PDB file of C-alpha atoms in Angstrom:
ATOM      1  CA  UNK A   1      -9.802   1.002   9.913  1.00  0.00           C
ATOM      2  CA  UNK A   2     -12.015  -2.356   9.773  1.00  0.00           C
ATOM      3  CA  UNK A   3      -8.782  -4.159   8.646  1.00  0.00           C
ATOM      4  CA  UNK A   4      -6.902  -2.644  10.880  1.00  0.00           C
ATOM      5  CA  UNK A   5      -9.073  -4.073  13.932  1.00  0.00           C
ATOM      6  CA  UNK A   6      -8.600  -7.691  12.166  1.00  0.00           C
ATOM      7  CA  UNK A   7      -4.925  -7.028  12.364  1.00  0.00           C
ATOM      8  CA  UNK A   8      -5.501  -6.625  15.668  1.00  0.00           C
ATOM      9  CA  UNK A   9      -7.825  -8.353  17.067  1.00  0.00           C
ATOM     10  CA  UNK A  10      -6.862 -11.493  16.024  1.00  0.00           C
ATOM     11  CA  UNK A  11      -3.595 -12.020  18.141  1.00  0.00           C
ATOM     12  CA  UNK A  12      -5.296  -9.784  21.155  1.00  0.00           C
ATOM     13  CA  UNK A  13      -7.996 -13.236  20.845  1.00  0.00           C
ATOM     14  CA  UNK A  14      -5.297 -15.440  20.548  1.00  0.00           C
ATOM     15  CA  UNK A  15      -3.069 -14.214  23.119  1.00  0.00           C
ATOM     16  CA  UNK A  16      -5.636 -13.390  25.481  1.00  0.00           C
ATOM     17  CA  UNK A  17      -4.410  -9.968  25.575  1.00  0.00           C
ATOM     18  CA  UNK A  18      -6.502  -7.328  27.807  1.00  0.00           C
ATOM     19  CA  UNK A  19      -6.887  -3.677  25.971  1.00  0.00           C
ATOM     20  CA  UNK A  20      -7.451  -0.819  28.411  1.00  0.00           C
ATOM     21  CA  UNK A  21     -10.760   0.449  27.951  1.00  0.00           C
ATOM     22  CA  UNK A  22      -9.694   3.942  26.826  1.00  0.00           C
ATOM     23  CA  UNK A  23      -7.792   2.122  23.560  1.00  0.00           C
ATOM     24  CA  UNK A  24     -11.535   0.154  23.483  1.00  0.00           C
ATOM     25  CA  UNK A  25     -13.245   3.333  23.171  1.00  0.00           C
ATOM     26  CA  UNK A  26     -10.635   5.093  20.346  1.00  0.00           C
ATOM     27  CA  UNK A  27     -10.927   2.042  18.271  1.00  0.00           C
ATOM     28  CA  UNK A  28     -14.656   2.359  18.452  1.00  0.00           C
ATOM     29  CA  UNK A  29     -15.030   6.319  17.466  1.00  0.00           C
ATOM     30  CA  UNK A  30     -12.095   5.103  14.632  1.00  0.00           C
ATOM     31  CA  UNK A  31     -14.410   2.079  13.347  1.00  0.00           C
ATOM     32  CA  UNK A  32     -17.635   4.018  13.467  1.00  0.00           C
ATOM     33  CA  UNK A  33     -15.916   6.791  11.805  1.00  0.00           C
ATOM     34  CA  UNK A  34     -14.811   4.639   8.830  1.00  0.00           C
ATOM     35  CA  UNK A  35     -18.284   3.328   8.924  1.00  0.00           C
ATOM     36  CA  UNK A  36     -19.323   6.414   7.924  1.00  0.00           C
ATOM     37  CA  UNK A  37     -16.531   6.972   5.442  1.00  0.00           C
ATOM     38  CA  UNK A  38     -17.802   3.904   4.159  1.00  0.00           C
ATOM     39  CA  UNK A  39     -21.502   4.705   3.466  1.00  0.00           C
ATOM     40  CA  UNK A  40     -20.422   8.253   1.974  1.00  0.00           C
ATOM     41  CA  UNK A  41     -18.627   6.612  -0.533  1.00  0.00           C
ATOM     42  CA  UNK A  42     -21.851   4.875  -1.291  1.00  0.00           C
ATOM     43  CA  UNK A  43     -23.829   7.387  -1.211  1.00  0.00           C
ATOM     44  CA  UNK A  44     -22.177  10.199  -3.030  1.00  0.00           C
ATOM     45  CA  UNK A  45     -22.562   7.646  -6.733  1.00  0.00           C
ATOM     46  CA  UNK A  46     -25.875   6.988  -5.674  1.00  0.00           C
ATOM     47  CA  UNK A  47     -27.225  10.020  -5.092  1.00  0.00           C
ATOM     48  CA  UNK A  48     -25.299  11.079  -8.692  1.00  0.00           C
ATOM     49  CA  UNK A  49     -27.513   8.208  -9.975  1.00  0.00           C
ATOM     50  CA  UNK A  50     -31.050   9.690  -9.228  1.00  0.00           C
ATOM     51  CA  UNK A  51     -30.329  13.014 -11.002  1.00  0.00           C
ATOM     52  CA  UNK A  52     -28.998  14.475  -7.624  1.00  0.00           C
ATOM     53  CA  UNK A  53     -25.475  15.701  -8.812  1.00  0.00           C
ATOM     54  CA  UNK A  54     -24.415  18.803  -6.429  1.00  0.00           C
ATOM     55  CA  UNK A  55     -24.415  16.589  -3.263  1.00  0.00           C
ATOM     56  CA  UNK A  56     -22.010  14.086  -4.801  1.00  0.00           C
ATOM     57  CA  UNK A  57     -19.135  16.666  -4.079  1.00  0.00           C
ATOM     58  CA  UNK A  58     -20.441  17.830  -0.907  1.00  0.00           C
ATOM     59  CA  UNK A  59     -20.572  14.413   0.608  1.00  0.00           C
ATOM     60  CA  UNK A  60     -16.662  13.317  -0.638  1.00  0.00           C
ATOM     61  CA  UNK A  61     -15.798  16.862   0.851  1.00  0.00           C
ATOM     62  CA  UNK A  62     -17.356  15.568   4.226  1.00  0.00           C
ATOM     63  CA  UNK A  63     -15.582  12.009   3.812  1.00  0.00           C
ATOM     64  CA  UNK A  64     -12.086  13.552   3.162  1.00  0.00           C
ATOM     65  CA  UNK A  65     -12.141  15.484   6.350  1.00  0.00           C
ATOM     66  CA  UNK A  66     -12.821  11.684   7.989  1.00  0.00           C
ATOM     67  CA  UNK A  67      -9.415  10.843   6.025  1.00  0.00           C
ATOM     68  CA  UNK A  68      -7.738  13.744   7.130  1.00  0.00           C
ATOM     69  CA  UNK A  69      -8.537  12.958  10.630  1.00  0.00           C
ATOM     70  CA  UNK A  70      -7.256   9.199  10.187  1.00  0.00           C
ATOM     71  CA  UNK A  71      -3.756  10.914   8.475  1.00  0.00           C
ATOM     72  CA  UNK A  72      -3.065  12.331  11.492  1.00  0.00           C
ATOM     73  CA  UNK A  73      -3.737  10.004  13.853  1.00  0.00           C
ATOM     74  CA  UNK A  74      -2.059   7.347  12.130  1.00  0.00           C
ATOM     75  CA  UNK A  75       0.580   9.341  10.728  1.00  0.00           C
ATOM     76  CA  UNK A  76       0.340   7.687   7.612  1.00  0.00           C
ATOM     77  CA  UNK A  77       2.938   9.224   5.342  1.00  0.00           C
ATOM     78  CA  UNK A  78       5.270  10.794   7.883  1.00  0.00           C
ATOM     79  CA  UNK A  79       8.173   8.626   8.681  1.00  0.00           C
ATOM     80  CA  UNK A  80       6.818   6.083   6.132  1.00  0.00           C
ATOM     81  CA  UNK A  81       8.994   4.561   3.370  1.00  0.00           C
ATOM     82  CA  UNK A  82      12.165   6.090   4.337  1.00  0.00           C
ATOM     83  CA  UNK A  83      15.228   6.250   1.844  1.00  0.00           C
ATOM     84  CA  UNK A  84      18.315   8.159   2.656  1.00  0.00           C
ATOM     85  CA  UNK A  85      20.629   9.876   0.971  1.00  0.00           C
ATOM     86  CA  UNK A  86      22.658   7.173   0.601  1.00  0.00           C
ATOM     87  CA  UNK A  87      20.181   5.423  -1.057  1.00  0.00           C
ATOM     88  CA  UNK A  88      18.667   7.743  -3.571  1.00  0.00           C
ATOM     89  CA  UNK A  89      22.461   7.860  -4.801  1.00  0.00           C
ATOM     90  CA  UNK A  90      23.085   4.180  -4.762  1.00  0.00           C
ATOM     91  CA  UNK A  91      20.159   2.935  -6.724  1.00  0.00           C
ATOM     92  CA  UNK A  92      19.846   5.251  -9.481  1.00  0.00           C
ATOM     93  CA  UNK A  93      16.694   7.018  -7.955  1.00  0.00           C
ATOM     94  CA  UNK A  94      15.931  10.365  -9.579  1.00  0.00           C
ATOM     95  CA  UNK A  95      13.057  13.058  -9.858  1.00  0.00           C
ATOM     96  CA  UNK A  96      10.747  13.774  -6.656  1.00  0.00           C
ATOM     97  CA  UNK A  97      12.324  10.330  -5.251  1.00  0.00           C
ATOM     98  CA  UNK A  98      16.172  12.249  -5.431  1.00  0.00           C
ATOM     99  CA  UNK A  99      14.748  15.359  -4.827  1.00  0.00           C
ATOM    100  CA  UNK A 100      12.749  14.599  -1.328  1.00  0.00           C
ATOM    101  CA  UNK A 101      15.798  12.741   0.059  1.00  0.00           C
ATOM    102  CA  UNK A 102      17.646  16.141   0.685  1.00  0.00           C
ATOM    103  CA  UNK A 103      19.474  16.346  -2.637  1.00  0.00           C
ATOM    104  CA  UNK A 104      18.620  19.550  -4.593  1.00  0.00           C
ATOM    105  CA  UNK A 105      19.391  18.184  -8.603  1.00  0.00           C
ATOM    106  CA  UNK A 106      16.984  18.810 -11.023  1.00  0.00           C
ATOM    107  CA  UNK A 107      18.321  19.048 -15.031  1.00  0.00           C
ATOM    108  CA  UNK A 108      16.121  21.679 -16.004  1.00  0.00           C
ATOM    109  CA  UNK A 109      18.669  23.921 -13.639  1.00  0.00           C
ATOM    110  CA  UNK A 110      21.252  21.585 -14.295  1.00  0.00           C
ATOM    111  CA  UNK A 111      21.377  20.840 -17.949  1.00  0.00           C
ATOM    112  CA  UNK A 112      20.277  24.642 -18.768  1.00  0.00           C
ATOM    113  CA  UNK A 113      18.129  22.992 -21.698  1.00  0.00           C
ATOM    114  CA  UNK A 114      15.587  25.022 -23.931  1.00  0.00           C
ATOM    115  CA  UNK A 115      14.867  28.294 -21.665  1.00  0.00           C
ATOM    116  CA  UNK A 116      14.636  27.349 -18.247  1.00  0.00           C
ATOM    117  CA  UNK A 117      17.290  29.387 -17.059  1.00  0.00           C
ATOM    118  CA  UNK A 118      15.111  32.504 -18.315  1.00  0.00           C
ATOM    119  CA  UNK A 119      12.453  31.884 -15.695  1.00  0.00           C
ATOM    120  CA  UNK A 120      12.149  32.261 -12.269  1.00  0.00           C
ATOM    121  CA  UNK A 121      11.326  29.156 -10.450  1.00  0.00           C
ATOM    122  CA  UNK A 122      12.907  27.131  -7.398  1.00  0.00           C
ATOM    123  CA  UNK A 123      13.884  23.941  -7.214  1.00  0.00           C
ATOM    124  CA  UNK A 124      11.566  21.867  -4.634  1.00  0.00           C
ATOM    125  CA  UNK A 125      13.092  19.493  -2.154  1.00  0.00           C
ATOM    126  CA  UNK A 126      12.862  17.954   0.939  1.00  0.00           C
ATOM    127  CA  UNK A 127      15.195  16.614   3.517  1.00  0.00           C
ATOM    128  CA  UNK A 128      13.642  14.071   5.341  1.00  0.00           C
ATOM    129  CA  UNK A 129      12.990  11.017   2.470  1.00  0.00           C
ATOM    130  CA  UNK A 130       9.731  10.061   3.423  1.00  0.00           C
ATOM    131  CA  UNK A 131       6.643   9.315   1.562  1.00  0.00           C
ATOM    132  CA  UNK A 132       5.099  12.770   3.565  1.00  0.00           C
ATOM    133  CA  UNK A 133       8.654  14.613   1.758  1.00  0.00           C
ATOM    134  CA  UNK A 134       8.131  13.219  -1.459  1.00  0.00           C
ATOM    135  CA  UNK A 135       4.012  14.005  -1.783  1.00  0.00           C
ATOM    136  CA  UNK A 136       5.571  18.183  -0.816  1.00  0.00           C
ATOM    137  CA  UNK A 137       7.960  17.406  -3.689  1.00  0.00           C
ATOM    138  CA  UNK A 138       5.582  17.065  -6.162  1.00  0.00           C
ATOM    139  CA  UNK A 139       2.783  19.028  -4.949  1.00  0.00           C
ATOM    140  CA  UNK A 140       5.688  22.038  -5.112  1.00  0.00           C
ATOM    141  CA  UNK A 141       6.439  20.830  -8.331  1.00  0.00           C
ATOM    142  CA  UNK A 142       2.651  21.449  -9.912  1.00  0.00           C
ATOM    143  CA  UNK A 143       3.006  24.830  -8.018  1.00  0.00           C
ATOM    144  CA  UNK A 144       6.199  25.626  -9.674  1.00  0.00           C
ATOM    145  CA  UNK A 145       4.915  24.288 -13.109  1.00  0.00           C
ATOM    146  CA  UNK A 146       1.838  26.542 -13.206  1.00  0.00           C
ATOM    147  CA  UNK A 147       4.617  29.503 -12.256  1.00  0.00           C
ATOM    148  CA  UNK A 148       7.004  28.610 -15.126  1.00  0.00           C
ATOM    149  CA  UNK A 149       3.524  28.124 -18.073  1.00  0.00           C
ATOM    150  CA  UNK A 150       2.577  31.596 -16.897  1.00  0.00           C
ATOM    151  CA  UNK A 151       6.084  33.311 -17.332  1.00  0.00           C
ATOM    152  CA  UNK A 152       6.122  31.533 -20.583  1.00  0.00           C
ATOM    153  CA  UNK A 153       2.980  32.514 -21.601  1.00  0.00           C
ATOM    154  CA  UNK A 154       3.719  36.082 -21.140  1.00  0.00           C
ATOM    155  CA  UNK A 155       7.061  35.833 -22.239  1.00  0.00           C
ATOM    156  CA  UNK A 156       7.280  34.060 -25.025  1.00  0.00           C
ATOM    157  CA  UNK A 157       8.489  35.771 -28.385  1.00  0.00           C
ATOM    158  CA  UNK A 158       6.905  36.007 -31.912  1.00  0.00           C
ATOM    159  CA  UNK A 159       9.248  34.543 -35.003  1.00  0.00           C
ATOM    160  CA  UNK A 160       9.306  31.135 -36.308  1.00  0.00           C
ATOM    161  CA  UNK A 161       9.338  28.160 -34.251  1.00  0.00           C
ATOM    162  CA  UNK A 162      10.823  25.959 -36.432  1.00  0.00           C
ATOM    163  CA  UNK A 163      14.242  25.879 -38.018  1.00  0.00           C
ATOM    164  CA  UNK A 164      13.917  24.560 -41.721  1.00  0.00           C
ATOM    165  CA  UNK A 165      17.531  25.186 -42.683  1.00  0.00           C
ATOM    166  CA  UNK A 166      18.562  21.912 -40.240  1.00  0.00           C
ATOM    167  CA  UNK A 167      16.777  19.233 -41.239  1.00  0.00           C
ATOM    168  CA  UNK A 168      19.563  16.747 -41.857  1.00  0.00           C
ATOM    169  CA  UNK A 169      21.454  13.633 -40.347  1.00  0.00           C
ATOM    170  CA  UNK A 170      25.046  12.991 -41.129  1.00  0.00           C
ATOM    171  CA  UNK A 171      24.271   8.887 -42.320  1.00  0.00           C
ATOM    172  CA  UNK A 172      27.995   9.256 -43.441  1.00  0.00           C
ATOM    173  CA  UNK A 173      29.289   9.260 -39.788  1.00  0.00           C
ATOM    174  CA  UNK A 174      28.385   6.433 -36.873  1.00  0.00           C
ATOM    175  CA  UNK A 175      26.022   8.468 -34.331  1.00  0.00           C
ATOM    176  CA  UNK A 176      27.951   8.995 -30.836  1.00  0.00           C
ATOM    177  CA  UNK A 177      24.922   7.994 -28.755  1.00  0.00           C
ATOM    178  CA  UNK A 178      26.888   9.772 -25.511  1.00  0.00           C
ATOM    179  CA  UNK A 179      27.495  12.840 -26.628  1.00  0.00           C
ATOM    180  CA  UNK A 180      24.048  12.866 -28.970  1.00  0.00           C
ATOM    181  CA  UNK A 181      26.011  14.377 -31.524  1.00  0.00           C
ATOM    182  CA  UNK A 182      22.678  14.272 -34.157  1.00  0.00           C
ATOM    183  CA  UNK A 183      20.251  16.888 -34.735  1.00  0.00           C
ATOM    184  CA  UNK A 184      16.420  17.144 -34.705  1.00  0.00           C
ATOM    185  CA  UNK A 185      13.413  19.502 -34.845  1.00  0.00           C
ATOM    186  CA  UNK A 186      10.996  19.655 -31.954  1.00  0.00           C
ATOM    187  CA  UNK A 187       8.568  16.686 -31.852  1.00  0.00           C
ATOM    188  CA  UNK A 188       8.790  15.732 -35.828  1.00  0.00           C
ATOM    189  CA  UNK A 189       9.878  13.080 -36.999  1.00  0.00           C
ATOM    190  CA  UNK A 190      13.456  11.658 -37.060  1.00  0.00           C
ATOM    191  CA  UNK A 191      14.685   8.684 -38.370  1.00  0.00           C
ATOM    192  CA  UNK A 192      14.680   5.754 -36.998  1.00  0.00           C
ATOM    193  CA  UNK A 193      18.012   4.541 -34.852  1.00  0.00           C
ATOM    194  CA  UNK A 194      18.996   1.000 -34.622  1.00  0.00           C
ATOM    195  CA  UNK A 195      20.548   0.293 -31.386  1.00  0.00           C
ATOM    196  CA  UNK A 196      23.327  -2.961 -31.221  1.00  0.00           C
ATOM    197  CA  UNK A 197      21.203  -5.990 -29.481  1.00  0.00           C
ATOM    198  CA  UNK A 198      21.953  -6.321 -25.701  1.00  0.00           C
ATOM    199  CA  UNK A 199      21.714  -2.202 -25.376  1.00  0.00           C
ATOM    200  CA  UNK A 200      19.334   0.025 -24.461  1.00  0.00           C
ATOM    201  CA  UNK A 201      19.179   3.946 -24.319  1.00  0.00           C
ATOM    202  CA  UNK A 202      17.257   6.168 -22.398  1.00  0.00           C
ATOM    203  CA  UNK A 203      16.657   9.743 -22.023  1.00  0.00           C
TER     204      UNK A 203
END
């Protein structure tokens, strides 16, 4: 909050600008507060240097409930960095950024690639487009990840896991790079592909 009282202090000096007392008082509770923040952040590696390692996490335990307070008050991420629908559409945005603007596409559900659509698991999404939307994106996400690694875990059959019969390339015929009309195995090695200058490909 210190820079945050520059911000404002400066032009309320300049200006001549009277603040009611009861804003005085909040901004004084707020700076003494991140005072405090301040000299927990301090602490906690210090104490860590003296052989005294338990209250390290105690004391940034203490200092995030000071954060948590700020958050609120300041509403930092709700309403903050908003992009629309629109938006997400127009400039190519995809992922958490696609996903917390209201639009529910994700390719695992889409595509139907390797054995997604064997699991259960929801798409996460949010409709408002803020920075507070996209941080439940992808917090939902990890949630949903740890779902889908347990149902795989338990699920997942015995046999092979490689295919050793297909382990070619057709060098006779020009790869169609849009239709990926080539085959591979897993994470081994493939050869290399030589893309015409000026274009790039991404997956």
């Amino acid at each position: 909050m210190f820079t945050e009282a520059i911000t404002v202090n400066g032009p309320e000096q300049l200006g001549n600008i009277q603040v009611p007392k009861r804003a005085s008082y909040i901004r004084v509770i707020m700076l003494e507060l991140s005072r405090i923040a301040s000299h927990l952040l301090w602490l906690g590696p210090f104490m860590a240097d003296i052989g005294a390692q338990t209250p390290f996490f105690y004391i940034f335990r203490e200092r995030e409930l000071i954060y948590d307070l700020f958050e609120a008050a300041t509403e930092r991420v709700e309403g903050v960095g908003f992009v629309g629908r629109e938006e997400v559409i127009n400039w190519g945005l995809s992922g958490p950024m696609l996903r917390a603007s209201g639009i529910q596409w994700d390719l695992r559900e889409v595509d139907n690639y390797e054995c997604y659509e064997e699991l259960d698991w929801e798409v996460q999404w949010q409709k408002e487009g803020d920075s507070l939307a996209r941080y439940l994106v992808r917090i939902g996400e990890m949630v949903e990840s740890i779902k889908i690694i347990q149902q795989a875990l338990e699920g997942i059959p015995g046999g092979p896991y490689e295919n050793f019969e297909i382990r070619c390339f057709d060098r006779e015929k020009e790869p169609e790079w849009n239709d990926f009309e080539y085959r591979f195995i897993g994470k081994k090695s493939s050869p290399t592909f030589e893309l015409p200058k000026q274009e790039l490909y991404v997956a």
